[in-house]
Amino acid sequence: MRELKVAVLGAGTVGSQVVRLLTENADDFAQRAGARLKICGIAVRDVNKPRGSAVDPALLTADAEAIIDDADIVIELMGGIEPARTYILRAMAGGASVVTGNKALLAEHGPEIYEAAAAANVDLYYEAAVGGAMPVVYGLRESLAGDNVRSILGIVNGTTNYILDEMAEKGLDYETALRSAQELGYAEADPTADVDGFDAAAKCAILASLAFHTRVHINDVHTHGIRQVTAADIAAAREAGYVLKLVASAKHRSEGIELYVGPSLVPTHHPLSTVHGAYNAVVIEGEASDRLMFYGPGAGGNPTATAVLSDVVAAANKKVYGGHAPRELIYGDVNILPASRARSRFQIRMVVPDEVGVLCAVTGVFARNNVSISAVVQERHGSSSAEASALTVTTHEAAQGDVEKTIKELSKGIEVPIDGSQRVVSEAQAATLPVRIENFIRVEEA
């Protein structure tokens, strides 16, 4: 049986499991791939660092270039932009197929890497870049090649889903839930990429590129994180019949593509509302296929390693029997809508003085900015002697830019008539009362 040399770049949580499975199940993988897969080296920064029994110390090397140049297939699991980008381009130029789980690199430099693969006539696989063990990349690249995808909604970051789930189920505040995620290994010591939405935005860019056959950069995705989410937001969501999730959204509208990552209210009847803990899920709407859902563990050594190894088998199979992985399919530039033109329903929470005319003035601000109101819930705010109301306003579908203008105007205060009438004729007859915006959150109804 033919032998193919495999170079592994990185021996962390995922890399070590890839090595273990390739070694323990060598005979099975040989049958599936049509060739024996021999690890020719494992590139790491520190060859003296303990790696556990799964990794043969004799395979460790700090000379990544040497094993890249000797390999038929290169598995890149280092993460980050450099030196991963340089190593991948070197591997392709040398004729090796590449398997990577590097979503940040693909979202930032995808076009360059796709073009390098095409120029060198080699394959690029990246199932592990989105959703761990979920075969969502394969689904979009191959299974849905005969359909037109209209929208993608996904929970694609297990760390933030775990944090929000703990806040909702146990009543924890954000900081306590984050510490719990770090203690369990779901969150890094520096959780910025996860909690600020950048990890999800990179995945959203990859999925949108595949679904809509255009090049989407991570900077095209309007991104918000979860640092500002409070227990009050969770409670308001529950009262209104929603669950608060960090959602990656990509929608193909008549005027262009709308891309968003941020805290969103998901109806309790929607499939994404039932995704708990560190699990991921992606719901795809196609013209012909209707609604499809992918669900599973979105991270972790073993689940992600299975996605990597499925790509390795596919790459090896093509090396042995011929053919290529699906190439990048680009129809041309598609208009990517700015955040201001994104349309959705929104929920805005604010604190206002409990006085006559306030509600009328607030709704007037929404009307002036072309934002239609669906529902208003008014409750007593706090327990202090000062009279104040908490208003939760849910809108009909509106442009985000109009909602932001509404919030900006409200933040300056509202004018109410001193005499209790419904009209403000002049400044002398009005009082300007403060409005404190607590939060505004997108509502996903799809």
CSV table of C-alpha atoms in Angstrom, one decimal:
chain,number,residue,atom,x,y,z
A,1,MET,CA,0.0,0.0,0.0
A,2,ARG,CA,1.2,3.5,-0.9
A,3,GLU,CA,2.6,5.6,2.0
A,4,LEU,CA,1.8,9.3,2.5
A,5,LYS,CA,3.8,11.5,4.8
A,6,VAL,CA,1.9,13.7,7.2
A,7,ALA,CA,3.4,16.7,9.0
A,8,VAL,CA,1.6,18.1,12.1
A,9,LEU,CA,2.2,21.7,13.1
A,10,GLY,CA,1.2,22.1,16.7
A,11,ALA,CA,0.7,19.5,19.5
A,12,GLY,CA,-1.8,21.2,21.8
A,13,THR,CA,-5.2,20.0,22.8
A,14,VAL,CA,-6.3,19.2,19.3
A,15,GLY,CA,-2.9,18.3,17.7
A,16,SER,CA,-2.1,15.8,20.4
A,17,GLN,CA,-5.4,14.0,19.9
A,18,VAL,CA,-4.9,14.0,16.1
A,19,VAL,CA,-1.6,12.3,16.6
A,20,ARG,CA,-3.0,9.8,19.0
A,21,LEU,CA,-5.9,8.8,16.8
A,22,LEU,CA,-3.7,8.6,13.7
A,23,THR,CA,-1.3,6.3,15.6
A,24,GLU,CA,-3.8,4.1,17.4
A,25,ASN,CA,-6.0,3.6,14.4
A,26,ALA,CA,-3.4,3.5,11.7
A,27,ASP,CA,-4.8,0.4,10.0
A,28,ASP,CA,-8.3,1.8,9.9
A,29,PHE,CA,-7.1,5.1,8.4
A,30,ALA,CA,-5.0,3.3,5.8
A,31,GLN,CA,-8.1,1.5,4.6
A,32,ARG,CA,-10.2,4.6,4.5
A,33,ALA,CA,-7.6,6.8,2.9
A,34,GLY,CA,-6.2,4.2,0.4
A,35,ALA,CA,-2.7,4.8,1.8
A,36,ARG,CA,-0.7,4.4,5.0
A,37,LEU,CA,-0.5,7.7,6.8
A,38,LYS,CA,2.9,8.1,8.3
A,39,ILE,CA,3.6,11.1,10.7
A,40,CYS,CA,7.0,12.4,9.5
A,41,GLY,CA,7.3,15.0,12.2
A,42,ILE,CA,5.4,17.2,14.7
A,43,ALA,CA,6.5,20.9,14.8
A,44,VAL,CA,6.4,22.5,18.3
A,45,ARG,CA,7.9,25.6,19.9
A,46,ASP,CA,9.4,23.7,22.8
A,47,VAL,CA,10.5,20.1,22.1
A,48,ASN,CA,11.3,19.6,25.8
A,49,LYS,CA,7.8,20.3,27.0
A,50,PRO,CA,6.0,17.2,28.3
A,51,ARG,CA,3.3,16.1,25.8
A,52,GLY,CA,1.9,12.9,27.3
A,53,SER,CA,2.0,9.4,26.0
A,54,ALA,CA,0.1,10.1,22.9
A,55,VAL,CA,3.0,12.0,21.3
A,56,ASP,CA,6.2,10.2,20.5
A,57,PRO,CA,9.1,12.6,21.6
A,58,ALA,CA,11.2,11.3,18.7
A,59,LEU,CA,8.8,13.0,16.3
A,60,LEU,CA,9.0,16.4,17.9
A,61,THR,CA,11.0,19.1,16.1
A,62,ALA,CA,11.4,22.9,16.2
A,63,ASP,CA,12.2,22.8,12.4
A,64,ALA,CA,8.8,23.2,10.9
A,65,GLU,CA,10.1,23.9,7.4
A,66,ALA,CA,12.0,20.6,7.2
A,67,ILE,CA,9.0,18.4,7.9
A,68,ILE,CA,6.7,20.6,5.7
A,69,ASP,CA,9.1,20.1,2.8
A,70,ASP,CA,9.0,16.4,3.3
A,71,ALA,CA,5.3,16.0,3.6
A,72,ASP,CA,2.4,15.0,1.3
A,73,ILE,CA,-0.2,16.4,3.7
A,74,VAL,CA,0.4,19.2,6.2
A,75,ILE,CA,-2.0,19.6,9.2
A,76,GLU,CA,-1.8,23.1,10.7
A,77,LEU,CA,-3.1,23.4,14.2
A,78,MET,CA,-0.9,26.2,15.6
A,79,GLY,CA,-3.5,28.9,15.4
A,80,GLY,CA,-2.9,32.6,14.9
A,81,ILE,CA,-1.8,34.4,11.7
A,82,GLU,CA,1.9,33.9,11.7
A,83,PRO,CA,3.9,31.8,11.3
A,84,ALA,CA,0.8,29.6,10.3
A,85,ARG,CA,0.2,31.6,7.1
A,86,THR,CA,3.8,31.3,6.0
A,87,TYR,CA,3.9,27.6,6.7
A,88,ILE,CA,0.7,26.9,4.8
A,89,LEU,CA,1.8,28.8,1.8
A,90,ARG,CA,5.2,27.0,1.9
A,91,ALA,CA,3.4,23.6,2.1
A,92,MET,CA,1.2,24.4,-0.9
A,93,ALA,CA,4.1,25.7,-3.0
A,94,GLY,CA,5.8,22.4,-2.3
A,95,GLY,CA,2.8,20.4,-3.5
A,96,ALA,CA,1.4,19.3,-0.1
A,97,SER,CA,-2.3,19.4,0.6
A,98,VAL,CA,-3.2,21.4,3.7
A,99,VAL,CA,-5.7,20.6,6.5
A,100,THR,CA,-6.3,23.5,8.9
A,101,GLY,CA,-8.6,24.5,11.8
A,102,ASN,CA,-7.4,28.1,11.7
A,103,LYS,CA,-10.6,30.2,11.5
A,104,ALA,CA,-8.8,33.5,12.2
A,105,LEU,CA,-6.3,32.9,9.4
A,106,LEU,CA,-9.0,32.0,6.9
A,107,ALA,CA,-11.2,34.9,7.9
A,108,GLU,CA,-8.3,37.3,7.5
A,109,HIS,CA,-6.3,35.8,4.6
A,110,GLY,CA,-8.7,33.4,3.0
A,111,PRO,CA,-8.4,34.7,-0.6
A,112,GLU,CA,-4.6,34.5,-0.6
A,113,ILE,CA,-4.7,30.9,0.7
A,114,TYR,CA,-7.4,29.8,-1.7
A,115,GLU,CA,-5.5,31.3,-4.7
A,116,ALA,CA,-2.3,29.6,-3.5
A,117,ALA,CA,-4.0,26.3,-3.4
A,118,ALA,CA,-5.4,26.7,-6.9
A,119,ALA,CA,-2.1,27.9,-8.3
A,120,ALA,CA,-0.2,24.9,-6.8
A,121,ASN,CA,-3.0,22.5,-7.8
A,122,VAL,CA,-3.3,21.2,-4.2
A,123,ASP,CA,-6.3,20.8,-1.8
A,124,LEU,CA,-7.3,23.0,1.2
A,125,TYR,CA,-9.5,21.5,3.8
A,126,TYR,CA,-10.9,23.3,6.9
A,127,GLU,CA,-13.8,21.5,8.5
A,128,ALA,CA,-12.4,22.0,11.9
A,129,ALA,CA,-12.4,25.8,11.5
A,130,VAL,CA,-16.1,26.0,12.4
A,131,GLY,CA,-18.1,24.0,14.8
A,132,GLY,CA,-15.7,21.3,16.0
A,133,ALA,CA,-17.1,17.9,15.1
A,134,MET,CA,-20.2,19.4,13.3
A,135,PRO,CA,-19.8,18.8,9.5
A,136,VAL,CA,-21.2,22.3,8.6
A,137,VAL,CA,-18.3,23.3,6.3
A,138,TYR,CA,-18.8,20.0,4.3
A,139,GLY,CA,-22.5,20.7,4.3
A,140,LEU,CA,-22.1,24.1,2.7
A,141,ARG,CA,-19.3,23.2,0.4
A,142,GLU,CA,-20.8,19.9,-0.9
A,143,SER,CA,-24.1,18.8,0.4
A,144,LEU,CA,-25.8,22.1,-0.3
A,145,ALA,CA,-24.1,22.8,-3.6
A,146,GLY,CA,-27.4,22.2,-5.4
A,147,ASP,CA,-29.3,24.8,-3.3
A,148,ASN,CA,-29.4,28.6,-2.7
A,149,VAL,CA,-28.7,29.4,0.9
A,150,ARG,CA,-30.8,32.3,2.2
A,151,SER,CA,-29.7,32.6,5.8
A,152,ILE,CA,-27.4,31.1,8.5
A,153,LEU,CA,-28.0,31.5,12.2
A,154,GLY,CA,-25.5,29.9,14.6
A,155,ILE,CA,-24.2,29.5,18.1
A,156,VAL,CA,-20.6,28.9,17.1
A,157,ASN,CA,-18.7,29.8,20.3
A,158,GLY,CA,-19.0,27.3,23.2
A,159,THR,CA,-17.4,29.6,25.7
A,160,THR,CA,-20.0,32.4,25.4
A,161,ASN,CA,-22.8,29.9,25.2
A,162,TYR,CA,-21.7,28.3,28.5
A,163,ILE,CA,-21.4,31.7,30.2
A,164,LEU,CA,-24.9,32.9,29.1
A,165,ASP,CA,-26.3,29.5,30.0
A,166,GLU,CA,-24.9,29.7,33.5
A,167,MET,CA,-26.3,33.3,33.9
A,168,ALA,CA,-29.7,32.1,32.7
A,169,GLU,CA,-29.9,28.8,34.6
A,170,LYS,CA,-28.1,29.6,37.8
A,171,GLY,CA,-28.6,33.4,38.1
A,172,LEU,CA,-24.9,34.1,38.0
A,173,ASP,CA,-23.5,37.4,37.0
A,174,TYR,CA,-21.2,37.7,34.0
A,175,GLU,CA,-17.9,37.7,35.9
A,176,THR,CA,-18.8,34.7,38.0
A,177,ALA,CA,-19.9,32.7,35.0
A,178,LEU,CA,-16.7,33.6,33.2
A,179,ARG,CA,-14.6,32.4,36.1
A,180,SER,CA,-16.5,29.1,36.0
A,181,ALA,CA,-15.8,28.8,32.3
A,182,GLN,CA,-12.1,29.4,32.9
A,183,GLU,CA,-11.9,26.8,35.7
A,184,LEU,CA,-13.5,24.2,33.5
A,185,GLY,CA,-11.2,25.0,30.6
A,186,TYR,CA,-13.9,26.4,28.3
A,187,ALA,CA,-12.4,29.9,28.4
A,188,GLU,CA,-8.8,31.0,28.1
A,189,ALA,CA,-7.0,33.1,30.7
A,190,ASP,CA,-7.4,35.9,28.2
A,191,PRO,CA,-11.0,35.4,27.0
A,192,THR,CA,-11.1,38.4,24.6
A,193,ALA,CA,-11.5,36.5,21.4
A,194,ASP,CA,-14.5,34.6,22.7
A,195,VAL,CA,-16.4,37.1,24.9
A,196,ASP,CA,-15.8,40.0,22.5
A,197,GLY,CA,-17.2,38.0,19.6
A,198,PHE,CA,-14.1,37.8,17.4
A,199,ASP,CA,-14.0,34.0,17.3
A,200,ALA,CA,-17.6,33.9,16.3
A,201,ALA,CA,-17.1,36.7,13.7
A,202,ALA,CA,-14.3,34.7,12.0
A,203,LYS,CA,-16.5,31.7,11.8
A,204,CYS,CA,-19.4,33.8,10.5
A,205,ALA,CA,-17.1,35.1,7.7
A,206,ILE,CA,-16.1,31.6,6.7
A,207,LEU,CA,-19.7,30.3,6.6
A,208,ALA,CA,-21.0,33.4,4.7
A,209,SER,CA,-18.2,33.0,2.1
A,210,LEU,CA,-19.2,29.4,1.5
A,211,ALA,CA,-23.0,30.0,1.6
A,212,PHE,CA,-23.1,33.1,-0.6
A,213,HIS,CA,-20.1,32.4,-2.9
A,214,THR,CA,-18.4,35.7,-2.2
A,215,ARG,CA,-15.4,36.7,-0.3
A,216,VAL,CA,-16.3,37.9,3.2
A,217,HIS,CA,-13.6,39.3,5.5
A,218,ILE,CA,-13.9,39.3,9.3
A,219,ASN,CA,-14.1,43.1,9.2
A,220,ASP,CA,-17.3,42.8,7.2
A,221,VAL,CA,-19.0,41.2,10.2
A,222,HIS,CA,-20.7,43.7,12.6
A,223,THR,CA,-19.6,42.4,16.0
A,224,HIS,CA,-20.6,42.8,19.6
A,225,GLY,CA,-19.5,40.7,22.6
A,226,ILE,CA,-21.2,39.7,25.8
A,227,ARG,CA,-19.3,41.7,28.4
A,228,GLN,CA,-22.2,44.1,28.9
A,229,VAL,CA,-24.9,41.5,29.3
A,230,THR,CA,-26.5,41.7,32.7
A,231,ALA,CA,-28.9,39.6,34.9
A,232,ALA,CA,-31.5,42.2,34.0
A,233,ASP,CA,-31.1,41.5,30.3
A,234,ILE,CA,-31.5,37.7,31.0
A,235,ALA,CA,-34.6,38.3,33.0
A,236,ALA,CA,-36.2,40.7,30.5
A,237,ALA,CA,-35.6,38.1,27.8
A,238,ARG,CA,-37.2,35.4,29.8
A,239,GLU,CA,-40.2,37.6,30.6
A,240,ALA,CA,-40.7,38.3,26.9
A,241,GLY,CA,-40.4,34.6,25.9
A,242,TYR,CA,-36.8,34.7,24.6
A,243,VAL,CA,-33.5,33.2,25.4
A,244,LEU,CA,-30.4,35.4,25.2
A,245,LYS,CA,-27.6,33.9,23.0
A,246,LEU,CA,-24.5,35.1,21.2
A,247,VAL,CA,-25.7,34.5,17.6
A,248,ALA,CA,-23.7,34.6,14.4
A,249,SER,CA,-26.1,35.7,11.6
A,250,ALA,CA,-25.6,35.8,7.9
A,251,LYS,CA,-28.6,36.7,5.7
A,252,HIS,CA,-28.9,37.2,1.9
A,253,ARG,CA,-31.3,40.0,1.4
A,254,SER,CA,-32.4,41.6,-1.9
A,255,GLU,CA,-30.1,44.5,-1.4
A,256,GLY,CA,-27.1,42.6,-0.2
A,257,ILE,CA,-25.6,40.4,2.5
A,258,GLU,CA,-26.2,41.2,6.2
A,259,LEU,CA,-23.6,40.0,8.7
A,260,TYR,CA,-23.9,40.2,12.4
A,261,VAL,CA,-22.4,38.6,15.6
A,262,GLY,CA,-23.8,39.7,19.0
A,263,PRO,CA,-26.1,39.0,21.9
A,264,SER,CA,-29.5,38.2,20.4
A,265,LEU,CA,-32.9,37.3,21.7
A,266,VAL,CA,-34.0,33.9,20.3
A,267,PRO,CA,-37.6,32.7,20.7
A,268,THR,CA,-38.1,29.8,23.0
A,269,HIS,CA,-39.6,27.8,20.1
A,270,HIS,CA,-36.5,28.2,17.9
A,271,PRO,CA,-34.0,25.3,17.8
A,272,LEU,CA,-31.1,27.5,18.9
A,273,SER,CA,-32.9,28.3,22.2
A,274,THR,CA,-32.3,24.7,23.4
A,275,VAL,CA,-28.5,24.7,22.8
A,276,HIS,CA,-26.9,24.5,26.3
A,277,GLY,CA,-23.5,24.5,27.8
A,278,ALA,CA,-20.5,24.6,25.5
A,279,TYR,CA,-22.4,23.0,22.5
A,280,ASN,CA,-22.6,24.6,19.1
A,281,ALA,CA,-25.5,24.6,16.6
A,282,VAL,CA,-26.0,26.1,13.1
A,283,VAL,CA,-29.3,26.5,11.4
A,284,ILE,CA,-29.2,26.9,7.6
A,285,GLU,CA,-32.2,28.0,5.5
A,286,GLY,CA,-32.1,27.0,1.9
A,287,GLU,CA,-34.6,27.8,-0.9
A,288,ALA,CA,-35.1,24.1,-1.7
A,289,SER,CA,-33.9,22.3,1.4
A,290,ASP,CA,-35.8,24.5,3.8
A,291,ARG,CA,-34.3,24.4,7.4
A,292,LEU,CA,-31.3,22.2,8.3
A,293,MET,CA,-29.7,22.1,11.7
A,294,PHE,CA,-26.2,21.0,12.7
A,295,TYR,CA,-25.6,20.4,16.4
A,296,GLY,CA,-22.7,19.1,18.5
A,297,PRO,CA,-19.7,19.8,20.6
A,298,GLY,CA,-18.0,22.9,19.1
A,299,ALA,CA,-14.6,22.5,20.7
A,300,GLY,CA,-12.4,20.1,22.6
A,301,GLY,CA,-9.5,17.8,21.6
A,302,ASN,CA,-11.4,14.7,20.5
A,303,PRO,CA,-14.4,16.3,18.7
A,304,THR,CA,-12.2,18.7,16.8
A,305,ALA,CA,-9.7,16.0,16.0
A,306,THR,CA,-12.4,14.0,14.3
A,307,ALA,CA,-13.1,16.9,11.9
A,308,VAL,CA,-9.4,17.3,11.2
A,309,LEU,CA,-9.0,13.6,10.5
A,310,SER,CA,-12.0,13.5,8.2
A,311,ASP,CA,-10.2,16.1,6.1
A,312,VAL,CA,-6.9,14.2,6.3
A,313,VAL,CA,-8.7,11.0,4.9
A,314,ALA,CA,-10.3,13.1,2.1
A,315,ALA,CA,-7.0,14.7,1.2
A,316,ALA,CA,-5.1,11.4,1.2
A,317,ASN,CA,-7.9,9.8,-0.9
A,318,LYS,CA,-7.5,12.5,-3.5
A,319,LYS,CA,-3.7,12.0,-3.5
A,320,VAL,CA,-4.1,8.3,-4.2
A,321,TYR,CA,-7.1,8.2,-6.6
A,322,GLY,CA,-6.9,11.6,-8.1
A,323,GLY,CA,-9.3,14.5,-8.2
A,324,HIS,CA,-9.6,17.6,-6.0
A,325,ALA,CA,-11.5,19.0,-3.1
A,326,PRO,CA,-14.1,21.6,-4.0
A,327,ARG,CA,-12.4,24.9,-5.1
A,328,GLU,CA,-13.4,28.3,-3.9
A,329,LEU,CA,-16.5,29.3,-5.8
A,330,ILE,CA,-16.9,33.0,-6.3
A,331,TYR,CA,-19.7,34.5,-8.3
A,332,GLY,CA,-18.2,38.0,-8.0
A,333,ASP,CA,-18.5,40.8,-5.5
A,334,VAL,CA,-21.8,40.9,-3.6
A,335,ASN,CA,-22.9,44.0,-1.8
A,336,ILE,CA,-22.2,43.6,1.9
A,337,LEU,CA,-24.5,45.9,3.9
A,338,PRO,CA,-23.2,48.3,6.5
A,339,ALA,CA,-24.5,47.7,10.0
A,340,SER,CA,-26.8,50.7,9.8
A,341,ARG,CA,-28.8,49.0,7.0
A,342,ALA,CA,-29.2,45.7,8.8
A,343,ARG,CA,-32.8,45.1,9.6
A,344,SER,CA,-34.2,43.3,12.6
A,345,ARG,CA,-36.5,43.6,15.5
A,346,PHE,CA,-34.8,45.1,18.6
A,347,GLN,CA,-35.5,45.2,22.3
A,348,ILE,CA,-34.4,48.4,24.1
A,349,ARG,CA,-34.4,48.6,27.9
A,350,MET,CA,-34.3,52.1,29.6
A,351,VAL,CA,-35.0,53.8,32.9
A,352,VAL,CA,-37.1,56.9,32.9
A,353,PRO,CA,-38.8,59.1,35.5
A,354,ASP,CA,-42.2,58.0,36.5
A,355,GLU,CA,-44.1,61.1,35.4
A,356,VAL,CA,-47.1,62.0,33.3
A,357,GLY,CA,-46.2,62.4,29.6
A,358,VAL,CA,-43.0,60.3,29.7
A,359,LEU,CA,-44.3,57.3,27.8
A,360,CYS,CA,-45.9,59.6,25.1
A,361,ALA,CA,-42.6,61.4,24.7
A,362,VAL,CA,-40.6,58.2,24.4
A,363,THR,CA,-42.9,56.7,21.8
A,364,GLY,CA,-42.7,60.0,19.9
A,365,VAL,CA,-38.9,59.7,19.6
A,366,PHE,CA,-39.3,56.2,18.1
A,367,ALA,CA,-41.8,57.6,15.6
A,368,ARG,CA,-39.7,60.5,14.6
A,369,ASN,CA,-36.8,58.1,13.7
A,370,ASN,CA,-39.0,55.7,11.7
A,371,VAL,CA,-39.0,52.9,14.2
A,372,SER,CA,-42.4,51.2,14.8
A,373,ILE,CA,-43.1,49.8,18.3
A,374,SER,CA,-44.4,46.3,18.8
A,375,ALA,CA,-44.8,46.2,22.6
A,376,VAL,CA,-43.9,48.2,25.7
A,377,VAL,CA,-43.6,46.8,29.2
A,378,GLN,CA,-43.4,49.3,32.1
A,379,GLU,CA,-42.4,48.3,35.6
A,380,ARG,CA,-41.3,50.1,38.8
A,381,HIS,CA,-37.6,50.5,38.9
A,382,GLY,CA,-35.7,49.8,42.1
A,383,SER,CA,-36.7,50.3,45.6
A,384,SER,CA,-35.5,53.9,46.2
A,385,SER,CA,-37.8,56.8,47.1
A,386,ALA,CA,-37.1,58.3,43.7
A,387,GLU,CA,-40.0,57.5,41.3
A,388,ALA,CA,-38.7,55.8,38.2
A,389,SER,CA,-39.9,53.2,35.7
A,390,ALA,CA,-38.1,50.6,33.7
A,391,LEU,CA,-39.3,50.5,30.1
A,392,THR,CA,-38.8,47.6,27.8
A,393,VAL,CA,-39.6,48.5,24.2
A,394,THR,CA,-39.7,45.8,21.5
A,395,THR,CA,-39.8,47.1,18.0
A,396,HIS,CA,-41.1,45.8,14.7
A,397,GLU,CA,-38.4,45.2,12.1
A,398,ALA,CA,-36.4,48.3,11.6
A,399,ALA,CA,-33.0,49.4,10.3
A,400,GLN,CA,-30.3,49.3,12.9
A,401,GLY,CA,-29.2,52.8,12.0
A,402,ASP,CA,-32.7,54.2,12.8
A,403,VAL,CA,-32.7,52.3,16.1
A,404,GLU,CA,-29.3,53.7,17.0
A,405,LYS,CA,-30.5,57.3,16.1
A,406,THR,CA,-33.5,56.7,18.4
A,407,ILE,CA,-31.2,55.6,21.2
A,408,LYS,CA,-28.9,58.6,20.7
A,409,GLU,CA,-31.9,61.0,20.9
A,410,LEU,CA,-33.4,59.4,23.9
A,411,SER,CA,-30.0,59.5,25.7
A,412,LYS,CA,-30.1,63.3,25.5
A,413,GLY,CA,-33.3,63.4,27.5
A,414,ILE,CA,-37.0,63.8,26.6
A,415,GLU,CA,-39.2,66.9,26.8
A,416,VAL,CA,-42.5,66.5,28.6
A,417,PRO,CA,-45.1,69.2,29.2
A,418,ILE,CA,-45.1,70.8,32.7
A,419,ASP,CA,-48.9,71.2,32.8
A,420,GLY,CA,-49.6,67.6,32.1
A,421,SER,CA,-51.0,68.2,28.6
A,422,GLN,CA,-49.9,66.0,25.7
A,423,ARG,CA,-48.3,68.8,23.7
A,424,VAL,CA,-45.1,70.8,24.2
A,425,VAL,CA,-45.7,74.2,22.6
A,426,SER,CA,-42.5,75.9,23.7
A,427,GLU,CA,-39.4,75.3,25.7
A,428,ALA,CA,-40.8,77.3,28.6
A,429,GLN,CA,-43.7,74.9,28.9
A,430,ALA,CA,-41.5,71.8,28.9
A,431,ALA,CA,-39.2,70.0,31.3
A,432,THR,CA,-36.3,67.9,30.0
A,433,LEU,CA,-36.2,64.6,31.8
A,434,PRO,CA,-33.3,62.1,31.8
A,435,VAL,CA,-33.4,58.7,30.1
A,436,ARG,CA,-30.8,56.0,30.9
A,437,ILE,CA,-30.4,53.4,28.2
A,438,GLU,CA,-29.6,50.0,29.9
A,439,ASN,CA,-29.2,48.0,26.7
A,440,PHE,CA,-30.5,47.3,23.2
A,441,ILE,CA,-30.4,43.8,21.8
A,442,ARG,CA,-31.3,42.3,18.5
A,443,VAL,CA,-34.2,39.9,18.2
A,444,GLU,CA,-33.8,36.9,15.8
A,445,GLU,CA,-37.1,35.5,14.6
A,446,ALA,CA,-36.0,33.4,11.7
